[in-house]
Structure formats: C-alpha cells, structure tokens
PDB file of C-alpha atoms and ligand atoms in Angstrom:
ATOM      1  CA  MET Q   1     115.961 -34.235  22.291  1.00  0.00           C
ATOM      2  CA  PRO Q   2     114.696 -33.425  25.759  1.00  0.00           C
ATOM      3  CA  LYS Q   3     112.397 -36.027  27.171  1.00  0.00           C
ATOM      4  CA  THR Q   4     111.612 -34.085  30.283  1.00  0.00           C
ATOM      5  CA  PHE Q   5     108.205 -35.628  30.743  1.00  0.00           C
ATOM      6  CA  SER Q   6     109.261 -39.272  31.080  1.00  0.00           C
ATOM      7  CA  LEU Q   7     112.421 -38.323  32.929  1.00  0.00           C
ATOM      8  CA  LEU Q   8     110.387 -36.323  35.434  1.00  0.00           C
ATOM      9  CA  ARG Q   9     108.055 -39.230  36.002  1.00  0.00           C
ATOM     10  CA  ALA Q  10     111.001 -41.495  36.780  1.00  0.00           C
ATOM     11  CA  LEU Q  11     112.634 -38.896  39.032  1.00  0.00           C
ATOM     12  CA  LYS Q  12     109.422 -38.361  40.978  1.00  0.00           C
ATOM     13  CA  ASP Q  13     109.177 -42.111  41.572  1.00  0.00           C
ATOM     14  CA  ASP Q  14     112.802 -42.438  42.612  1.00  0.00           C
ATOM     15  CA  PHE Q  15     112.993 -39.289  44.743  1.00  0.00           C
ATOM     16  CA  PRO Q  16     109.622 -39.078  46.500  1.00  0.00           C
ATOM     17  CA  ASP Q  17     110.975 -36.550  49.014  1.00  0.00           C
ATOM     18  CA  ILE Q  18     111.718 -33.955  46.345  1.00  0.00           C
ATOM     19  CA  THR Q  19     109.006 -31.659  45.018  1.00  0.00           C
ATOM     20  CA  PHE Q  20     109.327 -30.772  41.315  1.00  0.00           C
ATOM     21  CA  VAL Q  21     107.934 -27.448  40.185  1.00  0.00           C
ATOM     22  CA  GLU Q  22     108.000 -25.993  36.683  1.00  0.00           C
ATOM     23  CA  SER Q  23     109.609 -22.574  36.606  1.00  0.00           C
ATOM     24  CA  ASP Q  24     111.518 -20.230  34.314  1.00  0.00           C
ATOM     25  CA  THR Q  25     114.838 -21.282  35.734  1.00  0.00           C
ATOM     26  CA  PHE Q  26     116.623 -24.386  37.028  1.00  0.00           C
ATOM     27  CA  ARG Q  27     117.169 -24.227  40.758  1.00  0.00           C
ATOM     28  CA  TRP Q  28     117.419 -26.414  43.852  1.00  0.00           C
ATOM     29  CA  SER Q  29     115.815 -24.924  46.946  1.00  0.00           C
ATOM     30  CA  PRO Q  30     117.002 -26.617  50.152  1.00  0.00           C
ATOM     31  CA  GLU Q  31     114.425 -24.691  52.243  1.00  0.00           C
ATOM     32  CA  ASP Q  32     111.425 -26.323  50.619  1.00  0.00           C
ATOM     33  CA  THR Q  33     113.220 -29.391  49.159  1.00  0.00           C
ATOM     34  CA  THR Q  34     112.062 -28.380  45.715  1.00  0.00           C
ATOM     35  CA  VAL Q  35     113.712 -28.691  42.330  1.00  0.00           C
ATOM     36  CA  TYR Q  36     112.563 -25.950  39.952  1.00  0.00           C
ATOM     37  CA  TYR Q  37     112.961 -26.795  36.294  1.00  0.00           C
ATOM     38  CA  ARG Q  38     112.236 -25.517  32.812  1.00  0.00           C
ATOM     39  CA  GLU Q  39     110.024 -27.663  30.654  1.00  0.00           C
ATOM     40  CA  ASN Q  40     111.663 -29.116  27.521  1.00  0.00           C
ATOM     41  CA  GLU Q  41     115.097 -27.857  28.339  1.00  0.00           C
ATOM     42  CA  ASP Q  42     118.345 -29.682  28.790  1.00  0.00           C
ATOM     43  CA  ASP Q  43     117.745 -32.872  30.777  1.00  0.00           C
ATOM     44  CA  GLY Q  44     121.311 -32.689  32.042  1.00  0.00           C
ATOM     45  CA  LEU Q  45     120.417 -29.508  33.927  1.00  0.00           C
ATOM     46  CA  LEU Q  46     117.488 -31.274  35.541  1.00  0.00           C
ATOM     47  CA  LEU Q  47     119.778 -34.103  36.682  1.00  0.00           C
ATOM     48  CA  HIS Q  48     122.216 -31.511  37.986  1.00  0.00           C
ATOM     49  CA  GLU Q  49     119.560 -29.972  40.242  1.00  0.00           C
ATOM     50  CA  VAL Q  50     118.482 -33.425  41.431  1.00  0.00           C
ATOM     51  CA  ALA Q  51     122.134 -34.094  42.269  1.00  0.00           C
ATOM     52  CA  HIS Q  52     122.153 -31.009  44.535  1.00  0.00           C
ATOM     53  CA  ALA Q  53     119.139 -32.485  46.300  1.00  0.00           C
ATOM     54  CA  ALA Q  54     120.561 -36.019  46.528  1.00  0.00           C
ATOM     55  CA  LEU Q  55     123.818 -34.665  47.957  1.00  0.00           C
ATOM     56  CA  GLY Q  56     121.910 -32.691  50.579  1.00  0.00           C
ATOM     57  CA  HIS Q  57     123.341 -29.341  49.501  1.00  0.00           C
ATOM     58  CA  THR Q  58     122.215 -26.451  51.679  1.00  0.00           C
ATOM     59  CA  GLN Q  59     122.448 -22.706  51.180  1.00  0.00           C
ATOM     60  CA  TYR Q  60     126.087 -21.775  50.717  1.00  0.00           C
ATOM     61  CA  THR Q  61     127.656 -19.186  53.006  1.00  0.00           C
ATOM     62  CA  ARG Q  62     130.849 -18.504  51.058  1.00  0.00           C
ATOM     63  CA  ASP Q  63     131.282 -18.125  47.312  1.00  0.00           C
ATOM     64  CA  ILE Q  64     133.975 -20.799  47.280  1.00  0.00           C
ATOM     65  CA  GLU Q  65     131.452 -23.195  48.810  1.00  0.00           C
ATOM     66  CA  LEU Q  66     129.052 -22.562  45.960  1.00  0.00           C
ATOM     67  CA  LEU Q  67     131.792 -23.502  43.518  1.00  0.00           C
ATOM     68  CA  ARG Q  68     132.396 -26.728  45.450  1.00  0.00           C
ATOM     69  CA  PHE Q  69     128.658 -27.567  45.498  1.00  0.00           C
ATOM     70  CA  GLU Q  70     128.469 -26.921  41.777  1.00  0.00           C
ATOM     71  CA  SER Q  71     131.334 -29.212  40.867  1.00  0.00           C
ATOM     72  CA  GLU Q  72     130.081 -31.943  43.220  1.00  0.00           C
ATOM     73  CA  ALA Q  73     126.608 -31.759  41.714  1.00  0.00           C
ATOM     74  CA  TRP Q  74     127.963 -32.000  38.165  1.00  0.00           C
ATOM     75  CA  GLU Q  75     130.144 -34.926  39.133  1.00  0.00           C
ATOM     76  CA  CYS Q  76     127.176 -36.736  40.635  1.00  0.00           C
ATOM     77  CA  ALA Q  77     124.922 -35.905  37.676  1.00  0.00           C
ATOM     78  CA  ALA Q  78     127.495 -37.013  35.108  1.00  0.00           C
ATOM     79  CA  SER Q  79     128.326 -40.310  36.777  1.00  0.00           C
ATOM     80  CA  TRP Q  80     125.556 -41.897  38.822  1.00  0.00           C
ATOM     81  CA  LEU Q  81     122.470 -40.051  37.516  1.00  0.00           C
ATOM     82  CA  SER Q  82     123.371 -39.919  33.831  1.00  0.00           C
ATOM     83  CA  LYS Q  83     123.937 -43.695  33.853  1.00  0.00           C
ATOM     84  CA  LYS Q  84     120.806 -44.410  35.842  1.00  0.00           C
ATOM     85  CA  TYR Q  85     118.584 -42.432  33.462  1.00  0.00           C
ATOM     86  CA  ALA Q  86     120.614 -42.963  30.273  1.00  0.00           C
ATOM     87  CA  ILE Q  87     121.118 -39.256  29.649  1.00  0.00           C
ATOM     88  CA  ASP Q  88     124.352 -38.008  28.135  1.00  0.00           C
ATOM     89  CA  ILE Q  89     126.092 -35.093  29.785  1.00  0.00           C
ATOM     90  CA  GLU Q  90     129.088 -33.783  27.867  1.00  0.00           C
ATOM     91  CA  GLN Q  91     132.229 -33.098  29.857  1.00  0.00           C
ATOM     92  CA  GLU Q  92     132.596 -29.976  27.745  1.00  0.00           C
ATOM     93  CA  GLN Q  93     129.244 -28.665  28.945  1.00  0.00           C
ATOM     94  CA  ILE Q  94     130.240 -29.280  32.563  1.00  0.00           C
ATOM     95  CA  GLU Q  95     133.527 -27.437  32.133  1.00  0.00           C
ATOM     96  CA  SER Q  96     131.873 -24.428  30.529  1.00  0.00           C
ATOM     97  CA  MET Q  97     129.291 -24.282  33.329  1.00  0.00           C
ATOM     98  CA  LEU Q  98     131.982 -24.474  35.980  1.00  0.00           C
ATOM     99  CA  ASP Q  99     133.973 -21.823  34.122  1.00  0.00           C
ATOM    100  CA  THR Q 100     131.096 -19.378  34.511  1.00  0.00           C
ATOM    101  CA  TYR Q 101     131.315 -19.902  38.289  1.00  0.00           C
ATOM    102  CA  ARG Q 102     135.083 -19.501  38.273  1.00  0.00           C
ATOM    103  CA  ASP Q 103     134.774 -16.249  36.295  1.00  0.00           C
ATOM    104  CA  TRP Q 104     132.061 -15.040  38.624  1.00  0.00           C
ATOM    105  CA  LEU Q 105     134.172 -15.876  41.687  1.00  0.00           C
ATOM    106  CA  HIS Q 106     137.202 -14.195  40.138  1.00  0.00           C
ATOM    107  CA  LYS Q 107     135.260 -10.984  39.439  1.00  0.00           C
ATOM    108  CA  ARG Q 108     133.822 -10.849  42.929  1.00  0.00           C
ATOM    109  CA  SER Q 109     137.099 -11.520  44.680  1.00  0.00           C
ATOM    110  CA  THR Q 110     139.288  -9.100  42.693  1.00  0.00           C
ATOM    111  CA  CYS Q 111     140.122  -5.956  44.694  1.00  0.00           C
ATOM    112  CA  PRO Q 112     138.661  -2.881  42.957  1.00  0.00           C
ATOM    113  CA  SER Q 113     141.610  -0.723  44.087  1.00  0.00           C
ATOM    114  CA  CYS Q 114     144.704  -2.853  43.532  1.00  0.00           C
ATOM    115  CA  GLN Q 115     143.430  -5.950  41.625  1.00  0.00           C
ATOM    116  CA  ASP Q 116     144.842  -8.305  44.229  1.00  0.00           C
ATOM    117  CA  THR Q 117     142.668 -11.257  45.274  1.00  0.00           C
ATOM    118  CA  GLY Q 118     140.626 -10.528  48.385  1.00  0.00           C
ATOM    119  CA  VAL Q 119     139.164 -12.795  51.023  1.00  0.00           C
ATOM    120  CA  GLN Q 120     135.459 -13.096  51.654  1.00  0.00           C
ATOM    121  CA  THR Q 121     134.557 -11.904  55.141  1.00  0.00           C
ATOM    122  CA  ASP Q 122     130.811 -12.567  55.040  1.00  0.00           C
ATOM    123  CA  LYS Q 123     128.162 -13.367  52.480  1.00  0.00           C
ATOM    124  CA  ASN Q 124     128.294  -9.920  50.888  1.00  0.00           C
ATOM    125  CA  HIS Q 125     131.752  -8.550  51.662  1.00  0.00           C
ATOM    126  CA  TYR Q 126     135.325  -9.077  50.603  1.00  0.00           C
ATOM    127  CA  SER Q 127     138.415  -7.407  51.948  1.00  0.00           C
ATOM    128  CA  CYS Q 128     141.874  -6.999  50.483  1.00  0.00           C
ATOM    129  CA  LEU Q 129     144.859  -8.048  52.567  1.00  0.00           C
ATOM    130  CA  ALA Q 130     147.230  -6.018  50.389  1.00  0.00           C
ATOM    131  CA  CYS Q 131     145.599  -2.563  50.467  1.00  0.00           C
ATOM    132  CA  LEU Q 132     142.907  -3.152  53.142  1.00  0.00           C
ATOM    133  CA  ALA Q 133     140.064  -2.118  50.827  1.00  0.00           C
ATOM    134  CA  VAL Q 134     136.642  -3.550  51.680  1.00  0.00           C
ATOM    135  CA  TRP Q 135     133.965  -4.020  49.031  1.00  0.00           C
ATOM    136  CA  ARG Q 136     130.437  -5.213  48.880  1.00  0.00           C
ATOM    137  CA  VAL Q 137     129.225  -7.846  46.420  1.00  0.00           C
ATOM    138  CA  ASN Q 138     125.642  -8.300  45.375  1.00  0.00           C
ATOM    139  CA  GLU Q 139     123.538 -11.241  46.341  1.00  0.00           C
ATOM    140  CA  ALA Q 140     124.380 -13.985  43.878  1.00  0.00           C
ATOM    141  CA  ARG Q 141     121.653 -14.788  41.436  1.00  0.00           C
ATOM    142  CA  THR Q 142     120.703 -18.399  40.885  1.00  0.00           C
ATOM    143  CA  CYS Q 143     123.297 -20.480  39.125  1.00  0.00           C
ATOM    144  CA  ALA Q 144     120.969 -21.215  36.250  1.00  0.00           C
ATOM    145  CA  LEU Q 145     120.421 -17.533  35.476  1.00  0.00           C
ATOM    146  CA  ARG Q 146     124.134 -16.932  35.374  1.00  0.00           C
ATOM    147  CA  ARG Q 147     124.511 -19.878  33.097  1.00  0.00           C
ATOM    148  CA  TYR Q 148     121.863 -18.611  30.741  1.00  0.00           C
ATOM    149  CA  GLN Q 149     123.634 -15.278  30.502  1.00  0.00           C
ATOM    150  CA  THR Q 150     126.638 -16.943  28.958  1.00  0.00           C
ATOM    151  CA  LYS Q 151     124.664 -18.521  26.098  1.00  0.00           C
TER     152      LYS Q 151
HETATM  153 ZN1   ZN H 201     123.917 -26.075  40.547  1.00  0.00          ZN
HETATM  154 ZN1   ZN H 202     143.612  -4.162  47.259  1.00  0.00          ZN
END
C-alpha cells in the first residue's frame, strides 16, 4: 500500500533543498530542483526521482546518458533510499523499467534504411556509419510517461 503522505513528510525533512510538487507524472526537474510525483502511486517511483535529485542528475544530452542516469537512480533508490525509508523495491520492477529505456534507445538508434545501429550526433539526430543515412528523433518524453505506456 502506498503511504505517500508519511513518506513525503520524511523526504521533505531529509531533503530540504528539494521542492515536491504533485503532478500527473513522476519527474525530476534539475532546473527548478523539483520532484514531481503522483499522489498514492508507487512509493518506489517517488524514491527513484529523489535519487535523481540526490545524485545531482542534470538534463541529459545523449540518449545513452539518460540510460546511465536511470540505472544509477534505480541503484540508489533500491539500496540506500529503500533501506532508509523501509520501502521495498523489487529487482524485477527495476529491470522492466530499465528495459523500457533499452527498447526506446534501440528504436531510436536503429537506422531506418539499413537497420544498422547509428550514432547520436546531437540531441535530436542520429547518423548511420554503414549507409550514411541521417534521421531525426523526437524530443524524449519524460521517463515516467514512457513507463506508464508499458503498463
Ligand atoms: Zn528516472
Ligand atoms: Zn544505415
């Protein structure tokens, strides 16, 4: 059972520099040091966003960096934070979340012409070293939204 209310109170005490704002999605915003959260949802997701904040994660510039931030934040949430606040986070849940990022990265980096794996050249473009195709990828939506899509 989610106990968001008491957990939030503890988090606010322990992380006075972070602003917590209720929203329709879970998200860490480095620009305004704010964790957005859904009321009465999975407390593990809330700890995950706090982990992004505690680790000082900024906006990512490459997709691969987002994947690294995501696995670091889950690692931090599942070890330090889940112990500290006595909240269970299943390894299985973490793996399925990370899988959605891996799938997303795979889709974005696959060359539309020859299916080879391309390299990211800037935030919105990949290019293929095999056939020299260049393709544009859309702005990534927040991690939480992508995760919800897989449910
Ligand atoms: Zn995340
Ligand atoms: Zn290609």
